[in-house]
Tab-separated table of C-alpha atoms and ligand atoms in Angstrom:
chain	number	residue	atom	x	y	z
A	275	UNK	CA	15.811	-4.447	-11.425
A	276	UNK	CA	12.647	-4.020	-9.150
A	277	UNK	CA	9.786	-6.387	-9.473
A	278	UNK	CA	6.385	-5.264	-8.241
A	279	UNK	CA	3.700	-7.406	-7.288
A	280	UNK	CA	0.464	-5.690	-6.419
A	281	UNK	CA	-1.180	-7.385	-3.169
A	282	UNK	CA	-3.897	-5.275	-2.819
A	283	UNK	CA	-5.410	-2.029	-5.454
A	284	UNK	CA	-8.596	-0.747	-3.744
A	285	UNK	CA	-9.188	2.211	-1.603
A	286	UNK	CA	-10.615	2.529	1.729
A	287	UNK	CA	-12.496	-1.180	1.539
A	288	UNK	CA	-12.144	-4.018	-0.553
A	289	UNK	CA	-14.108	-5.877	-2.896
A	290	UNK	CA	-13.771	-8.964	-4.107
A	291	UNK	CA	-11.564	-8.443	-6.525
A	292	UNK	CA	-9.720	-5.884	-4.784
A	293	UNK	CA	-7.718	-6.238	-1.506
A	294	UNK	CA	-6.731	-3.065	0.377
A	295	UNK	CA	-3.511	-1.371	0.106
A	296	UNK	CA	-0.140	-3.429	-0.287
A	297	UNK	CA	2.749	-3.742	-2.675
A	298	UNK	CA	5.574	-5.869	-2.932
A	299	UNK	CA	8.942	-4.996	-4.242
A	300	UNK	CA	11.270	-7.554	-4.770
A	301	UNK	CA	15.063	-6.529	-5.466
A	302	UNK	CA	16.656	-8.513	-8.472
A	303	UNK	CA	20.525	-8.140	-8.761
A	304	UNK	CA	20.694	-9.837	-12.348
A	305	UNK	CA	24.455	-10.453	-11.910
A	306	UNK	CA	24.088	-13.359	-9.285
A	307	UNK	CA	24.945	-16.757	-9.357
A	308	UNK	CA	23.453	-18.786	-12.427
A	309	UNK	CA	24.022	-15.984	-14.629
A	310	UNK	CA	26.617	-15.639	-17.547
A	311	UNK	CA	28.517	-13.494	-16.358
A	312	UNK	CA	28.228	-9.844	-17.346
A	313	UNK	CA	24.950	-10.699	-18.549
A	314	UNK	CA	21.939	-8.810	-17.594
A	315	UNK	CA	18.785	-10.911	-18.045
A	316	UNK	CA	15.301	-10.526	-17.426
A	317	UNK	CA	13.274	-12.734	-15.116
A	318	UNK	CA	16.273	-13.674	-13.291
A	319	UNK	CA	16.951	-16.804	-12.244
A	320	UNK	CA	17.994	-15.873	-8.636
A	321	UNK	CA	17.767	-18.308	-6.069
A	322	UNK	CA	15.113	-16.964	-3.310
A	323	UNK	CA	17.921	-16.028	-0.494
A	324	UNK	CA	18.947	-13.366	-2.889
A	325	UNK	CA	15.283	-11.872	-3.775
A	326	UNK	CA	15.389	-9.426	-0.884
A	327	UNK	CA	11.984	-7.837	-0.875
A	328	UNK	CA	9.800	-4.628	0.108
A	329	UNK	CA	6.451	-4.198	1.755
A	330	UNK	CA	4.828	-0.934	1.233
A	331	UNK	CA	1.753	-0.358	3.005
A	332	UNK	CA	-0.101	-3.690	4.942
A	333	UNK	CA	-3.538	-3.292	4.400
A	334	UNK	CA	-6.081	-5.819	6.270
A	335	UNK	CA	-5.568	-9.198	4.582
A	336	UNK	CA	-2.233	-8.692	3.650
A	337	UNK	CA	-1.176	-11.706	4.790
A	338	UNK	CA	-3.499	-13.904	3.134
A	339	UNK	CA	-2.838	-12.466	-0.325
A	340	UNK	CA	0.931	-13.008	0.032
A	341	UNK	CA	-0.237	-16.816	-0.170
A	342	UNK	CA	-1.014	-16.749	-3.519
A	343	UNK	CA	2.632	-15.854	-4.313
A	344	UNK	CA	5.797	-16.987	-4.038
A	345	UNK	CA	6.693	-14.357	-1.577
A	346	UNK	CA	8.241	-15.402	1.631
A	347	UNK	CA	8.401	-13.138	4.828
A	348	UNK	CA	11.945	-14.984	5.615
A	349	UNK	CA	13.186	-12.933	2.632
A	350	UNK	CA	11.520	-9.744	3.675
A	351	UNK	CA	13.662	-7.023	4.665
A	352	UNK	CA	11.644	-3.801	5.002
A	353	UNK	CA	8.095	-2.258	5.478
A	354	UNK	CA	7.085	1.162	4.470
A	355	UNK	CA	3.768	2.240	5.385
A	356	UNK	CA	2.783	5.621	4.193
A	357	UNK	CA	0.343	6.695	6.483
A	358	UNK	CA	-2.055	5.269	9.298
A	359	UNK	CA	-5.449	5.697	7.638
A	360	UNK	CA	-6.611	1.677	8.462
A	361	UNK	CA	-6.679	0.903	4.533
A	362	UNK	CA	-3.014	1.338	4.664
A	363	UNK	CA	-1.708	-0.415	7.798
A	364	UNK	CA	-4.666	-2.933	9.688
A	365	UNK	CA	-2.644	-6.488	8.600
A	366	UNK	CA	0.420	-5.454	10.070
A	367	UNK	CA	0.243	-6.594	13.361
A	368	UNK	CA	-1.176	-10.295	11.640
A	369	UNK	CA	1.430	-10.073	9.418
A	370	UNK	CA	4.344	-9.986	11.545
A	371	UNK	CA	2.562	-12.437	14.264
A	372	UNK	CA	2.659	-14.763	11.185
A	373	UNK	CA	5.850	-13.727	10.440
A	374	UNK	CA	6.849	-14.886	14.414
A	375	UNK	CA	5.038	-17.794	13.804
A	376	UNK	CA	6.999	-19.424	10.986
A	377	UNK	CA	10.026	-18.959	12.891
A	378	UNK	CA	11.506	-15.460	11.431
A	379	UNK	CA	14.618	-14.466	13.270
A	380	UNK	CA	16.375	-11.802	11.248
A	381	UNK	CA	15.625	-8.584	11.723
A	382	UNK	CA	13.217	-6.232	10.406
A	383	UNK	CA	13.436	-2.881	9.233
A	384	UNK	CA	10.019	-0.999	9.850
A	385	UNK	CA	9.625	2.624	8.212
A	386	UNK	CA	7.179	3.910	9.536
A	387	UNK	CA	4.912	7.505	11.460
A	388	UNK	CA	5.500	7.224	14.955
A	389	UNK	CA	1.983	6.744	15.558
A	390	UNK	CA	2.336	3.074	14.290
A	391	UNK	CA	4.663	2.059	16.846
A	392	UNK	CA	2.233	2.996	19.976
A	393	UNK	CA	-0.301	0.601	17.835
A	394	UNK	CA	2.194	-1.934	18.023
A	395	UNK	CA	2.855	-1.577	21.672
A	396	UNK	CA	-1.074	-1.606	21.839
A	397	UNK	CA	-1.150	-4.640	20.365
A	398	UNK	CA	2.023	-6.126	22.204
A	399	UNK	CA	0.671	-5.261	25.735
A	400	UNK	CA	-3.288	-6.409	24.762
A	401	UNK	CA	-2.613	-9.593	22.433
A	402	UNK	CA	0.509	-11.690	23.891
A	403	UNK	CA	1.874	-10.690	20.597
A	404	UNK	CA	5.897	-11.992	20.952
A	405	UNK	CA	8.077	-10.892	18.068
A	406	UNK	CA	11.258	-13.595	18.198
A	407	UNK	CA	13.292	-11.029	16.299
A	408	UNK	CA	14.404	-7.493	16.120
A	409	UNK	CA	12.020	-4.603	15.025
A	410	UNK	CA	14.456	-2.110	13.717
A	411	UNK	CA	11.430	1.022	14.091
A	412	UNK	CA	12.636	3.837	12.377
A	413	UNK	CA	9.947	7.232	12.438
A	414	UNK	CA	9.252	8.929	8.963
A	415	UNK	CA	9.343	12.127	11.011
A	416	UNK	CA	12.546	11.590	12.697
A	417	UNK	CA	13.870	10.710	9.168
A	418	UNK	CA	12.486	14.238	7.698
A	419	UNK	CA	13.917	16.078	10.938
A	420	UNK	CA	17.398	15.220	9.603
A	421	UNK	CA	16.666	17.367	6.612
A	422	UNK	CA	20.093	16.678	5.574
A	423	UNK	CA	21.467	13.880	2.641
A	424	UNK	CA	21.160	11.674	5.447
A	425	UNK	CA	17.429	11.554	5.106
A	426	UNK	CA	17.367	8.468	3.658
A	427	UNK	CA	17.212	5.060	4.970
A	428	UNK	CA	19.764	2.796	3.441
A	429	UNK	CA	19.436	-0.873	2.978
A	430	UNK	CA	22.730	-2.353	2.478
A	431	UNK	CA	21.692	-5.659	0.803
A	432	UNK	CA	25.071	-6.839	-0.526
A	433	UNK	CA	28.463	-4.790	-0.710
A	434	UNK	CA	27.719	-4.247	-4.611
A	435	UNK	CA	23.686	-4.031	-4.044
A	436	UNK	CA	22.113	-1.101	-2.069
A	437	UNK	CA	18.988	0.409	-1.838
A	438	UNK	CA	17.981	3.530	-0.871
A	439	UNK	CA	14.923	4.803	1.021
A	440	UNK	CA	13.616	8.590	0.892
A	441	UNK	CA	10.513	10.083	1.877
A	442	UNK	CA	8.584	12.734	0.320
A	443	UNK	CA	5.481	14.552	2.217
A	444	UNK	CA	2.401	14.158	0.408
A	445	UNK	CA	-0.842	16.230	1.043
A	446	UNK	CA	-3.349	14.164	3.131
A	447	UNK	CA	-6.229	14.447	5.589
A	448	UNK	CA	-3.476	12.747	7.953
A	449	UNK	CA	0.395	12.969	7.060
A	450	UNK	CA	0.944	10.758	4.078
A	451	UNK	CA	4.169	9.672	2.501
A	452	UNK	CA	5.829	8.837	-0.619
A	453	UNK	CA	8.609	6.410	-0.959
A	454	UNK	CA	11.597	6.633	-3.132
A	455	UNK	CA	13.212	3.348	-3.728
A	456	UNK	CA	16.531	3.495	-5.805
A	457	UNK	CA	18.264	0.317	-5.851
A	458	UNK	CA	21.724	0.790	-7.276
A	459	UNK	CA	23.989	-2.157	-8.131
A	460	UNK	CA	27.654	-1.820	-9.280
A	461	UNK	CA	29.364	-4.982	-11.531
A	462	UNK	CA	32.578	-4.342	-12.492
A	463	UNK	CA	32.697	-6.404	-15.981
A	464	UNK	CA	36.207	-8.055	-17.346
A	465	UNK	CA	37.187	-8.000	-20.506
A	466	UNK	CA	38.123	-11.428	-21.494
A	467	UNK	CA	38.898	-10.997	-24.958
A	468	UNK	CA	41.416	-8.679	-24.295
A	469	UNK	CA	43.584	-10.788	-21.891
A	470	UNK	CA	42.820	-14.422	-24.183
A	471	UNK	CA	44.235	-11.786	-26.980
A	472	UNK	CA	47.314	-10.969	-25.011
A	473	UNK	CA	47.934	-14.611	-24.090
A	474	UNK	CA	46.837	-14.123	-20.591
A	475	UNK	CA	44.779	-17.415	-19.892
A	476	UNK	CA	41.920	-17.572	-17.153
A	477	UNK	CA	43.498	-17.666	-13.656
A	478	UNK	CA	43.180	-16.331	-10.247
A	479	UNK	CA	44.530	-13.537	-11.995
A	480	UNK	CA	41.592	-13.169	-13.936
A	481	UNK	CA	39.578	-12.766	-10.394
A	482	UNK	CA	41.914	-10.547	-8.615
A	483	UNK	CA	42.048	-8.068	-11.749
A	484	UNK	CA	38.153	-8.297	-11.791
A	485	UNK	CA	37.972	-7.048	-7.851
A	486	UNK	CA	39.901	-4.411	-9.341
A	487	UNK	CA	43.555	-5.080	-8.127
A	488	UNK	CA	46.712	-4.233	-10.288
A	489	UNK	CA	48.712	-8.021	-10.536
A	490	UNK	CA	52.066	-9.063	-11.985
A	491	UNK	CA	51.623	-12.451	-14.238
A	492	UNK	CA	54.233	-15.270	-13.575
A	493	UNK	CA	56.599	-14.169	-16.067
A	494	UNK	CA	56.850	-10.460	-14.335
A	495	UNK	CA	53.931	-8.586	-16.743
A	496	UNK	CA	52.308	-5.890	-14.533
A	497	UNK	CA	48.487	-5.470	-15.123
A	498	UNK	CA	46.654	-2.484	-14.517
A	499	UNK	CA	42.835	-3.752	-13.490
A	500	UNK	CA	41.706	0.067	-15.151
A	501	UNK	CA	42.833	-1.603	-18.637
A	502	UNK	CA	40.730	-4.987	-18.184
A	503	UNK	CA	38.020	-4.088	-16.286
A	504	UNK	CA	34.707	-2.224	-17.027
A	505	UNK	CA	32.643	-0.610	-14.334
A	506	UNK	CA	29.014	-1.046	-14.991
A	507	UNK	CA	25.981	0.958	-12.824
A	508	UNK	CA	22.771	-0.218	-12.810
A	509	UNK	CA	19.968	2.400	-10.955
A	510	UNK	CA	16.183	1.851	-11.039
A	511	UNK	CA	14.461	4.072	-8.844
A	512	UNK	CA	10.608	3.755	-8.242
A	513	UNK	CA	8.384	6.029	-6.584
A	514	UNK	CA	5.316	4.931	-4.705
A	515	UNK	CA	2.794	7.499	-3.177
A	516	UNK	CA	0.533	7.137	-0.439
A	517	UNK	CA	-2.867	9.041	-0.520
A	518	UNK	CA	-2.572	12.436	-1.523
A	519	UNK	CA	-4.353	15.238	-3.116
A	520	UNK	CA	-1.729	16.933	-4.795
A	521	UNK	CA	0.554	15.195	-7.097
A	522	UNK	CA	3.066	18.196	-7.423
A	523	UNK	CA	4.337	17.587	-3.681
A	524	UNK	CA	6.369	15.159	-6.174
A	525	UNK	CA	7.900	17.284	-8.089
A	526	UNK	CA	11.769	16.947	-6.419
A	527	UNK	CA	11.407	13.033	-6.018
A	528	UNK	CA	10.423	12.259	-9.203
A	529	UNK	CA	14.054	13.346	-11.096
A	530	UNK	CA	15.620	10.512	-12.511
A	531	UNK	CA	12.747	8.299	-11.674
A	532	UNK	CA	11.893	5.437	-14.177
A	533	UNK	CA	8.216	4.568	-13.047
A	534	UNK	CA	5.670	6.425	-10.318
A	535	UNK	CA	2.676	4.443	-8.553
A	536	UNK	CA	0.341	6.734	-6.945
A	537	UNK	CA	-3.359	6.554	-6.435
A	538	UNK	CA	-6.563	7.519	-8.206
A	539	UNK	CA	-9.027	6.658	-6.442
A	540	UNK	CA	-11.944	8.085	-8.519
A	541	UNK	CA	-12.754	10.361	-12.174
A	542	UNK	CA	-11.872	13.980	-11.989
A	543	UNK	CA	-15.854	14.413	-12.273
A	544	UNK	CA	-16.360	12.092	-9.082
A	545	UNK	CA	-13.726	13.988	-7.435
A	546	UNK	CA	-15.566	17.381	-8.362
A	547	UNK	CA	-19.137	15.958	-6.873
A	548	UNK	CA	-17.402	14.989	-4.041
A	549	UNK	CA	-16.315	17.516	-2.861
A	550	UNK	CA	-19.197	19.885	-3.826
A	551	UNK	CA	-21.763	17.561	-1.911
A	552	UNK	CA	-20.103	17.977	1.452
A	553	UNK	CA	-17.717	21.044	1.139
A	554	UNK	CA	-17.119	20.213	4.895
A	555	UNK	CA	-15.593	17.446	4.294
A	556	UNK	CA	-12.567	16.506	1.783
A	557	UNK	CA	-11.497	12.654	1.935
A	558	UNK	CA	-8.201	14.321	-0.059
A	559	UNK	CA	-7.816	12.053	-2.667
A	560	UNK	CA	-6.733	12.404	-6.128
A	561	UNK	CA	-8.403	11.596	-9.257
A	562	UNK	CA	-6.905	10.020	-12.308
A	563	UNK	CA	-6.693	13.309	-14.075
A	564	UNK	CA	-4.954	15.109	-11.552
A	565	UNK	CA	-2.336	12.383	-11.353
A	566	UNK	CA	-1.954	12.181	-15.071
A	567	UNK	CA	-1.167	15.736	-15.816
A	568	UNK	CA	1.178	16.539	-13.331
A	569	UNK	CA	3.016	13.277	-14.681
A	570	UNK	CA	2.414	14.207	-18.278
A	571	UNK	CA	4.818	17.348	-17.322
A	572	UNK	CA	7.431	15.618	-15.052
A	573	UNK	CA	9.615	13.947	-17.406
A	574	UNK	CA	8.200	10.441	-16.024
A	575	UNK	CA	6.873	8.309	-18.570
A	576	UNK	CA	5.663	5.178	-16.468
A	577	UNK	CA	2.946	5.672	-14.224
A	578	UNK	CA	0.754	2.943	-12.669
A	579	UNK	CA	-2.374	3.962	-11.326
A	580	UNK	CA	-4.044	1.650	-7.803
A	581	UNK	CA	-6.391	2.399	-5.162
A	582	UNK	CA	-9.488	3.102	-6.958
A	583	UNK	CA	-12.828	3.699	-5.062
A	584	UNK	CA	-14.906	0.553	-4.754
A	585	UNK	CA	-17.239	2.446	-6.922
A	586	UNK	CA	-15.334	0.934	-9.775
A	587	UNK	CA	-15.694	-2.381	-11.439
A	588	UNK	CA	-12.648	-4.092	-12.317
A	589	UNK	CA	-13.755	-4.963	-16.239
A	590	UNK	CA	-13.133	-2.160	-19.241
A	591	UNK	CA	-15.546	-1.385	-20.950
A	592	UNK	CA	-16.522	3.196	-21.694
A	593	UNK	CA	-20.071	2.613	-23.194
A	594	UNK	CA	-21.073	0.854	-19.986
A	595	UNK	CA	-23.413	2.822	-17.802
A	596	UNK	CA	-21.728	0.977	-14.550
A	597	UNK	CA	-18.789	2.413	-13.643
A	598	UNK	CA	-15.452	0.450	-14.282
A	599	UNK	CA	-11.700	0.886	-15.064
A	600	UNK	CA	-12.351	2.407	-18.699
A	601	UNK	CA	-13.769	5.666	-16.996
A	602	UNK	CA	-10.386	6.018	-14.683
A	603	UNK	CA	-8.568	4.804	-18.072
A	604	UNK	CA	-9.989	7.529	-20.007
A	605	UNK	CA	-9.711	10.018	-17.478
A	606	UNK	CA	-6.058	9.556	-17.226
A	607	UNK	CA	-5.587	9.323	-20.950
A	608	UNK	CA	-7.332	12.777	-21.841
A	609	UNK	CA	-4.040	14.190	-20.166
A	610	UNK	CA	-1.351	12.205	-20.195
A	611	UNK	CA	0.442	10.570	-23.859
A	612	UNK	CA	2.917	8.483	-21.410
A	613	UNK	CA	2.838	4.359	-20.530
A	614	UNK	CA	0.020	3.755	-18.022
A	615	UNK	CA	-1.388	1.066	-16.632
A	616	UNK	CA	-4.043	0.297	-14.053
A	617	UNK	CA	-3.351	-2.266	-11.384
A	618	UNK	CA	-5.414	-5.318	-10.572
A	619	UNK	CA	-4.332	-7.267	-7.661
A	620	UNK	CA	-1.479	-10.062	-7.817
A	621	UNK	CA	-0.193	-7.905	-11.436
A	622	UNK	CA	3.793	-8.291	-11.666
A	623	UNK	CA	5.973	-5.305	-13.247
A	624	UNK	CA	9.421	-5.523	-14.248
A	625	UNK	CA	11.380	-2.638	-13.446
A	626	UNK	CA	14.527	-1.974	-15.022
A	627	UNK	CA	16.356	1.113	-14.896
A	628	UNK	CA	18.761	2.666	-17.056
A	629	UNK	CA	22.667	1.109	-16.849
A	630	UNK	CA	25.415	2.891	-17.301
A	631	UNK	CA	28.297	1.325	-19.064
A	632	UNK	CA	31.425	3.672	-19.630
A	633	UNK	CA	29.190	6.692	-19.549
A	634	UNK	CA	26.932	5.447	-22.399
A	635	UNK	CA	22.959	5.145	-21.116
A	636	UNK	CA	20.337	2.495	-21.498
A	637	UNK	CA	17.305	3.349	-21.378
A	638	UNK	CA	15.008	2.504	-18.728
A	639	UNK	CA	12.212	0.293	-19.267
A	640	UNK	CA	8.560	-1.475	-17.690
A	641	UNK	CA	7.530	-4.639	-18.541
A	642	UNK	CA	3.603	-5.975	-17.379
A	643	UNK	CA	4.543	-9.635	-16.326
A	644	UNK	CA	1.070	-10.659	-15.849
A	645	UNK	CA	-0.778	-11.944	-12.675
A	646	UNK	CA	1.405	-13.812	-9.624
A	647	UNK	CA	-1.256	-15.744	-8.960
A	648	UNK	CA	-1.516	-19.313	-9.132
A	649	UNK	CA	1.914	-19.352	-10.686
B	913	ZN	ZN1	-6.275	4.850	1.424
B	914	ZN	ZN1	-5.689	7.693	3.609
């Protein structure tokens, strides 16, 4: 399960609704501690130390919005930033001094273009900036050098709890990035009913056979774990764009993917006027349409739209004459028959991907939680 909190939803500049770019991920293994076990149960009741999270992108003001949740950067294990447009990566260097400040020592995974690390070193040399812990910096384009299955960053959170980082290349007026985060936890089940049936009663047999070990009871039965024991898979795998002008540079990371978040920053009309006023100039952006039909066709049926152009209010409302989220809305609904939803900043998703229990699926599923703020 992968819980998104949007920190920030508009493009280039914010408003004041809208912060600039920033997401959250936090990574929910529903099979810890305080949970029946076997159980898989939404909204978790995990205690913080085991709500790993994700930063993608660090817009300006990151920081700051992370205060209105219950988001800690002690529990923050990775950042992603897509690209180096300023929209996208201006509250890092805040970010981790804050993250210095409040007495961070484990170290933290940065994923990352190469050109973000000479900012850092800008930054370190001109600002006294003093990281206390480790900056593990690893270079998107060393990562899609490998071109290999190793091109993907793994984040070993617990020895049953993994996630998995790849990167796509997007289409962008700089090189942009998508990244694919599959989070795959494995819970081996035990069937209790079973043993209580054959007059087994709970032991540290019980545990041993659950780890998946053969065991001989006290009165010489051997027990095969295979016969008592249920392996369970849980994958959700989310894919979050950067900026990018053509949504099909998605086509091989979306398989198997239960929910995309990629931008539309304005109307397919906007987009058209745009780029016929200055032909010299293309910000390469896409619009809502574009987005929405390439999705309509890729066998993803969650999308969640962000980075809209400033242009656009945040109310709803298609017989207004000032532009707002119903234009985007409808613009992404003339193509597309799937789930959408536009974010607002500080909205919470529930991701849950499909489980697979003795080779019979789930299906997946996306759940709007409603706003982290002031919660
Ligand atoms: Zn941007
Ligand atoms: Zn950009």
């Amino acid at each position: 399960m992968l819980k998104l909190t949007f920190l920030g939803t508009s493009a280039g500049v914010p408003t004041k609704q809208r912060n600039v770019t920033a997401l959250a991920i936090e990574c929910l293994n529903p099979y810890l501690s305080g949970l029946q076990q076997g159980i898989r149960q939404q909204n978790a009741n995990q205690n913080k130390k085991s709500r790993p999270w994700l930063l993608i992108d660090c817009g300006e003001g990151t920081q700051q919005q992370l205060l209105h949740t219950k988001l800690s950067l002690h529990q923050l294990a990775a950042i992603c930033i897509t690209h180096v447009h300023g929209d996208h990566c201006y509250g890092l260097p805040g970010l981790l001094a804050s993250a210095a400040m409040s007495e961070r020592r484990d170290p933290l995974t940065l994923i990352a273009p190469k050109a973000i690390a000479t900012l850092l070193e800008a930054i370190t040399l001109t600002t006294e900036l003093y990281l206390p812990f480790t900056l593990n910096f690893i270079a998107i384009e060393e990562v899609l050098s490998e071109q290999r299955d190793t091109s993907k960053v793994n984040i070993r959170l617990s020895d049953q709890h993994q996630l998995d980082i790849d990167i796509t290349l997007l289409a962008h007026r700089v090189a942009s990035h998508a990244f694919g985060i599959t989070q795959t936890i494995h819970h081996r089940t035990l069937d209790t009913d079973k043993l209580l049936a054959q007059g087994i009663p709970a032991s540290a047999l019980w545990g041993k056979l659950q780890q998946g070990h053969d065991v001989i009871t006290e009165e010489g039965q051997q027990l095969c774990a295979g016969d008592y024991v249920n392996d369970e898979l849980s994958r959700t795998r989310v894919v979050v764009a950067g900026d990018n002008d053509t949504p099909a540079c998605l086509t091989a990371a979306l398989v198997d993917t239960d929910l995309l978040v990629h931008e539309a920053t304005y109307t397919h009309e906007v987009l058209t006027k745009i780029q016929a006023k200055n032909p010299e100039f293309d910000p390469m952006h896409s619009s809502a349409q574009l987005v929405a039909d390439f999705v309509e066709n890729s066998g993803v049926n969650n999308l969640i739209l962000t980075h809209f152009s400033a242009r656009y209010q945040g109310f709803e409302n298609p017989n207004s004459k000032t532009p707002n989220m119903a234009y985007i809305r409808l613009d992404a609904e003339s193509v597309y028959k799937g789930n959408l939803w536009l974010a607002a900043d500080f909205d919470q998703y529930m991701v849950d991907g499909a489980v697979d229990v003795a080779g019979i699926k789930e299906n997946n599923r996306v759940q709007y939680l409603g706003s982290a703020r002031g919660r």
